[in-house]
Coordinates of C-alpha atoms in Angstrom, one line a residue:
Chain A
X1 CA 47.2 10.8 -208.4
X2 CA 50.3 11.5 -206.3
X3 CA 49.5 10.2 -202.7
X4 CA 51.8 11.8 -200.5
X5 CA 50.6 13.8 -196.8
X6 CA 51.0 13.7 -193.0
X7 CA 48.4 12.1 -190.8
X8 CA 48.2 15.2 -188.8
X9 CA 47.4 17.0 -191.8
X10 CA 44.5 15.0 -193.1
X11 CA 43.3 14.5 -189.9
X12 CA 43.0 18.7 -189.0
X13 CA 41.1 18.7 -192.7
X14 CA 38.5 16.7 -191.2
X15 CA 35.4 18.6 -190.2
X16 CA 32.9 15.6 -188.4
X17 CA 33.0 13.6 -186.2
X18 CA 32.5 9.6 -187.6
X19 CA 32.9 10.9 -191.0
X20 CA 35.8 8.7 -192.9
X21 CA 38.4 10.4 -195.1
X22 CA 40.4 8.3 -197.7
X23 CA 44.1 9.1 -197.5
X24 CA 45.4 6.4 -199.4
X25 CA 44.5 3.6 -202.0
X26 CA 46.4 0.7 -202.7
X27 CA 45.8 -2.8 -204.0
X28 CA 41.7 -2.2 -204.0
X29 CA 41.8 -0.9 -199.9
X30 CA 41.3 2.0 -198.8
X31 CA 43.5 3.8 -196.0
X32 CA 40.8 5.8 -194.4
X33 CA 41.3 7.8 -191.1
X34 CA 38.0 9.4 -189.2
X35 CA 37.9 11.7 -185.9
X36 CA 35.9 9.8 -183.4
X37 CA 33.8 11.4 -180.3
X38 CA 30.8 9.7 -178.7
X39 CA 29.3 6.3 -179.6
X40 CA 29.1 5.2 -183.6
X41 CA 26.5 2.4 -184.5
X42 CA 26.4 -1.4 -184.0
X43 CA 27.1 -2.9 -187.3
X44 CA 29.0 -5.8 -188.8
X45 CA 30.6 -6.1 -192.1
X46 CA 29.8 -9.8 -193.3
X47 CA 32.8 -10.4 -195.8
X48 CA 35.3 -7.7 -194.6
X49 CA 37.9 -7.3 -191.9
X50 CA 38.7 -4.2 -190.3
X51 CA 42.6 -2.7 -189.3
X52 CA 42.2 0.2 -187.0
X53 CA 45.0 1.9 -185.1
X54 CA 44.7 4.5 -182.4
X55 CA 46.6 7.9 -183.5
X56 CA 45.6 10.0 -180.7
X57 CA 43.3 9.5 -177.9
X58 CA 41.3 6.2 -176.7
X59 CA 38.9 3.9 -178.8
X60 CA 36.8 1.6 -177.0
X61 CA 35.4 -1.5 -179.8
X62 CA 32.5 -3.2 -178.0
X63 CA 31.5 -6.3 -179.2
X64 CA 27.7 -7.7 -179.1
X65 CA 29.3 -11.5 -178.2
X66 CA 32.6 -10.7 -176.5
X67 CA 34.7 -8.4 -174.3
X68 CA 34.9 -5.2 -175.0
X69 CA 38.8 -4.1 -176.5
X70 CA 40.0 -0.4 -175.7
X71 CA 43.0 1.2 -177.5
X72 CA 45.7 3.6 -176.9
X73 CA 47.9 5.5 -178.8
X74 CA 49.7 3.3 -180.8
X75 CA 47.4 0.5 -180.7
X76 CA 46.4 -1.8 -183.2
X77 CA 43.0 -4.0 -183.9
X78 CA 41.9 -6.1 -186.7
X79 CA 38.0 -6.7 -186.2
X80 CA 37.3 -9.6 -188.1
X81 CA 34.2 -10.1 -190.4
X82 CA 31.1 -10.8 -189.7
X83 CA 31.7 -9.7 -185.8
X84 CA 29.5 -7.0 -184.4
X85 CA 30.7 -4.2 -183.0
X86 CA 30.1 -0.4 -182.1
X87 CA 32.8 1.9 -181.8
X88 CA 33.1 4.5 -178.9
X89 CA 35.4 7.7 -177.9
X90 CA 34.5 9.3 -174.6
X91 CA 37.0 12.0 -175.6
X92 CA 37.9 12.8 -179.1
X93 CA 39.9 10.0 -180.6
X94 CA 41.9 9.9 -184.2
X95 CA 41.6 6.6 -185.7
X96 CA 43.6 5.2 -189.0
X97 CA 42.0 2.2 -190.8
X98 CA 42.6 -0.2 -193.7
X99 CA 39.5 -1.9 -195.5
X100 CA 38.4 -2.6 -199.1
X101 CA 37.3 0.1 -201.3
X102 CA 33.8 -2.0 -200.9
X103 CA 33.6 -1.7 -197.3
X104 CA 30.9 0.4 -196.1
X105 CA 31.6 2.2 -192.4
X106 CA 28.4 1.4 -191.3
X107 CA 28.3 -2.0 -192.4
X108 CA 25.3 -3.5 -193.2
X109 CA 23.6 -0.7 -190.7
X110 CA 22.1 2.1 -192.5
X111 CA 22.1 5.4 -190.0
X112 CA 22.2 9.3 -190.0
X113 CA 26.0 8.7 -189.6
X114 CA 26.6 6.5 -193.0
X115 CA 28.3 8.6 -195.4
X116 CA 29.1 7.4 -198.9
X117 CA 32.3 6.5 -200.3
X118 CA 32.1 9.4 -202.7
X119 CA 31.7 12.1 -200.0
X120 CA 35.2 9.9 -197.9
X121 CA 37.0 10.3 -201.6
X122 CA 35.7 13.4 -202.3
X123 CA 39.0 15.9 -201.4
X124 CA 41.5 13.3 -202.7
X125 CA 42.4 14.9 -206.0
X126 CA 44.1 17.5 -203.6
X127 CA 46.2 15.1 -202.0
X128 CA 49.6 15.6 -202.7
X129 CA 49.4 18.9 -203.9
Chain B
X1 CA 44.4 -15.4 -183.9
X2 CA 44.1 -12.0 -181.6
X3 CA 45.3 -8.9 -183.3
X4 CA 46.2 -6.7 -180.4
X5 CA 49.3 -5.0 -179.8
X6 CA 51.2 -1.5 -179.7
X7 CA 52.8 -0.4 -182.9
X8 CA 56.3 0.8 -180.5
X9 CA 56.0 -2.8 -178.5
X10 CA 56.2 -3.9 -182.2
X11 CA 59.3 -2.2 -183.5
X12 CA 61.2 -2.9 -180.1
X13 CA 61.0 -6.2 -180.7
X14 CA 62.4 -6.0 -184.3
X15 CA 66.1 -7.2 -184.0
X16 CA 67.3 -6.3 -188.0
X17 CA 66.8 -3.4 -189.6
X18 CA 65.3 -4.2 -193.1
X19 CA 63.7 -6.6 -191.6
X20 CA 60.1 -6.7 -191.7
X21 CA 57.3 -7.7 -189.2
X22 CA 54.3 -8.6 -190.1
X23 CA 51.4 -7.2 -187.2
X24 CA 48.3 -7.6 -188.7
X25 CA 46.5 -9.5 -191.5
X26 CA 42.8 -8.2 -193.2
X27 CA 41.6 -8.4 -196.1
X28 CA 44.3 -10.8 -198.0
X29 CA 46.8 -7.9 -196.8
X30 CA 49.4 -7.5 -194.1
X31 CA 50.0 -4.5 -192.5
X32 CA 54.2 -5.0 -191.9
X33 CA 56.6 -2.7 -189.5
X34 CA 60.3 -2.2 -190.4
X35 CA 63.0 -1.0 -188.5
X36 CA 64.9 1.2 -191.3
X37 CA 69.0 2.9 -191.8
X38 CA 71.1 2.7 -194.5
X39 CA 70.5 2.0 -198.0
X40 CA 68.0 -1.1 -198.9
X41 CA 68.1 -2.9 -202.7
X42 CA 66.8 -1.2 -206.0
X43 CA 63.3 -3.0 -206.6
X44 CA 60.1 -3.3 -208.2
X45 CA 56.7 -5.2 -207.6
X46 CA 55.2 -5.7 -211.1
X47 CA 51.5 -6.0 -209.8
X48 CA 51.3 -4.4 -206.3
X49 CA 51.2 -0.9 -204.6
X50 CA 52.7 0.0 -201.2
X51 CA 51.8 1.9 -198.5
X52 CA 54.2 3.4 -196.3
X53 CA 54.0 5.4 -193.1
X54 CA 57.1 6.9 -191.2
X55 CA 56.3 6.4 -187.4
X56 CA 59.7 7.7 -186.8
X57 CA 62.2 9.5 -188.3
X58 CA 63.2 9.9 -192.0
X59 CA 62.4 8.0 -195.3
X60 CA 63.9 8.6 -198.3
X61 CA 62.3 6.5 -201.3
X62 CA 64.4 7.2 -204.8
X63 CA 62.5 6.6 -207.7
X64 CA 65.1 5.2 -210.6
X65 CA 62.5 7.3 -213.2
X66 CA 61.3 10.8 -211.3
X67 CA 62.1 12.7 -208.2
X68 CA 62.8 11.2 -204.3
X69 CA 60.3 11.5 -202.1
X70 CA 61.0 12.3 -198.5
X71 CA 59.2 11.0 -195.8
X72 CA 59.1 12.6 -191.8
X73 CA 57.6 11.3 -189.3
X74 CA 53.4 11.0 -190.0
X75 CA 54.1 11.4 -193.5
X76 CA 53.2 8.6 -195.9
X77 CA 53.1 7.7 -199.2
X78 CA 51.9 5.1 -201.6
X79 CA 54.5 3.4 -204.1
X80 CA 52.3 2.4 -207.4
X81 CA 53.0 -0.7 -208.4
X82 CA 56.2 -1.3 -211.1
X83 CA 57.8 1.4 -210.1
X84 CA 61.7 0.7 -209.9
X85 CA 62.4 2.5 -206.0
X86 CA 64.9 2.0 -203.4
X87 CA 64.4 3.1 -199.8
X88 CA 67.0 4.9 -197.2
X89 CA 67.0 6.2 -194.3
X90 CA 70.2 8.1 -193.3
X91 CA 69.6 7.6 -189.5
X92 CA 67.4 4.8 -188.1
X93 CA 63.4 5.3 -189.6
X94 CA 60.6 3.3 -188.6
X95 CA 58.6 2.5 -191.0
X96 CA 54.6 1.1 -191.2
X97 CA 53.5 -0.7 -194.3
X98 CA 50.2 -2.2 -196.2
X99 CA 50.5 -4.4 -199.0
X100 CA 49.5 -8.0 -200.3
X101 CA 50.1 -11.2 -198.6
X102 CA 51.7 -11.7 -201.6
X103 CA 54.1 -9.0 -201.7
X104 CA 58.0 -9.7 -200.9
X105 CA 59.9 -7.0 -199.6
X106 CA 62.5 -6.7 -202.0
X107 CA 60.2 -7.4 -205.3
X108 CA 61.7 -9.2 -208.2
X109 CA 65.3 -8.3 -206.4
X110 CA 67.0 -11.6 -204.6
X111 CA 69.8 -9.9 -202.4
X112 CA 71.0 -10.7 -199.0
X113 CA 68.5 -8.8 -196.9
X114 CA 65.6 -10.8 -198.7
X115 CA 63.9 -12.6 -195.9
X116 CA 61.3 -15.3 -196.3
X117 CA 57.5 -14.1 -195.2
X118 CA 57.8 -16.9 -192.9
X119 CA 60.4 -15.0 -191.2
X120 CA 58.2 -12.3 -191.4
X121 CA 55.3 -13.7 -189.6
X122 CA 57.3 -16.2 -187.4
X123 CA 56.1 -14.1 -184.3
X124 CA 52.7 -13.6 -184.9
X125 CA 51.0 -16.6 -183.0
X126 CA 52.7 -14.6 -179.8
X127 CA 50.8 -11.3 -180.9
X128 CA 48.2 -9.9 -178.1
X129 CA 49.2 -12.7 -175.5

């Protein structure tokens, strides 16, 4: 598999809102970038952390047992595991994140918005070409 | 430790190109920024990929065994693991990168522009003051 693209690229393929695309693997994590608009779930992920960086727009990360973090363009976030959070766009927002290959978006949360890691994967064997 | 910052906050306060920053740790991974012009050192990790990102301007990564691969800004790439490369960037590149804790930046090459992780990380209790 030849990984080679441009963010803005992968990001225009996207078609839903809160619905992850793997870009990237390397070393069993997934680079994974999602178009965010309105509010995502509260969920926690028990064993995983959680790298997100603001491409375009604002996040807003609330957390159930702490201040609430909002990100620019440019900024960075790890959550750390086991925290619980929900993330939220009031305008569209472009997010890029690094997590396991085991991570599940909606954490331990099952919703209408959990997509499976096969549907996230499932354009990769055009990347590149 | 906070993990809050802006990735251009980040590579302003990079001093050396080649030089790598590490601004974020999940997962058993760092996610390093590099400040990038000239030629680097022919190198190889035996047993771990890497992710790179341009942020800003051009990457060139020469592979000793197949064809370069060039790198504009939102581009990115993954290099798989033993795979002999050597990166350049004609005018000043910034760079983002993911890739294990246990990774060093110039592989199983010892040259001058080796630097410690230490080095690497030496800033990070400041990060998101």
């Amino acid at each position: 598999m030849i990984v080679q693209s441009n963010l803005d690229r992968e990001f225009e393929a996207i078609e839903d809102v809160w619905s992850p695309r793997v870009i990237a693997e390397a070393n069993g994590q997934y680079v994974k970038i999602a178009r965010a608009r309105g509010e995502f779930v509260w969920h926690a992920h028990a064993a995983e952390d959680e790298f997100f960086l603001v491409h375009r727009g604002e996040l807003v990360i609330h957390y159930r047992d702490g201040e609430d973090v909002v990100l620019g363009p440019g900024d960075f976030h790890v959550v750390p595991r086991g925290r619980e959070h929900m993330t939220e766009a009031r305008e569209e927002c472009w997010i890029l994140m690094v997590e396991p290959v085991s991570t599940r978006h909606t954490g331990e949360t099952e919703s209408d918005l959990t997509k499976p890691v096969e549907a996230q994967i499932a354009h990769l064997t055009d990347v590149g070409r």
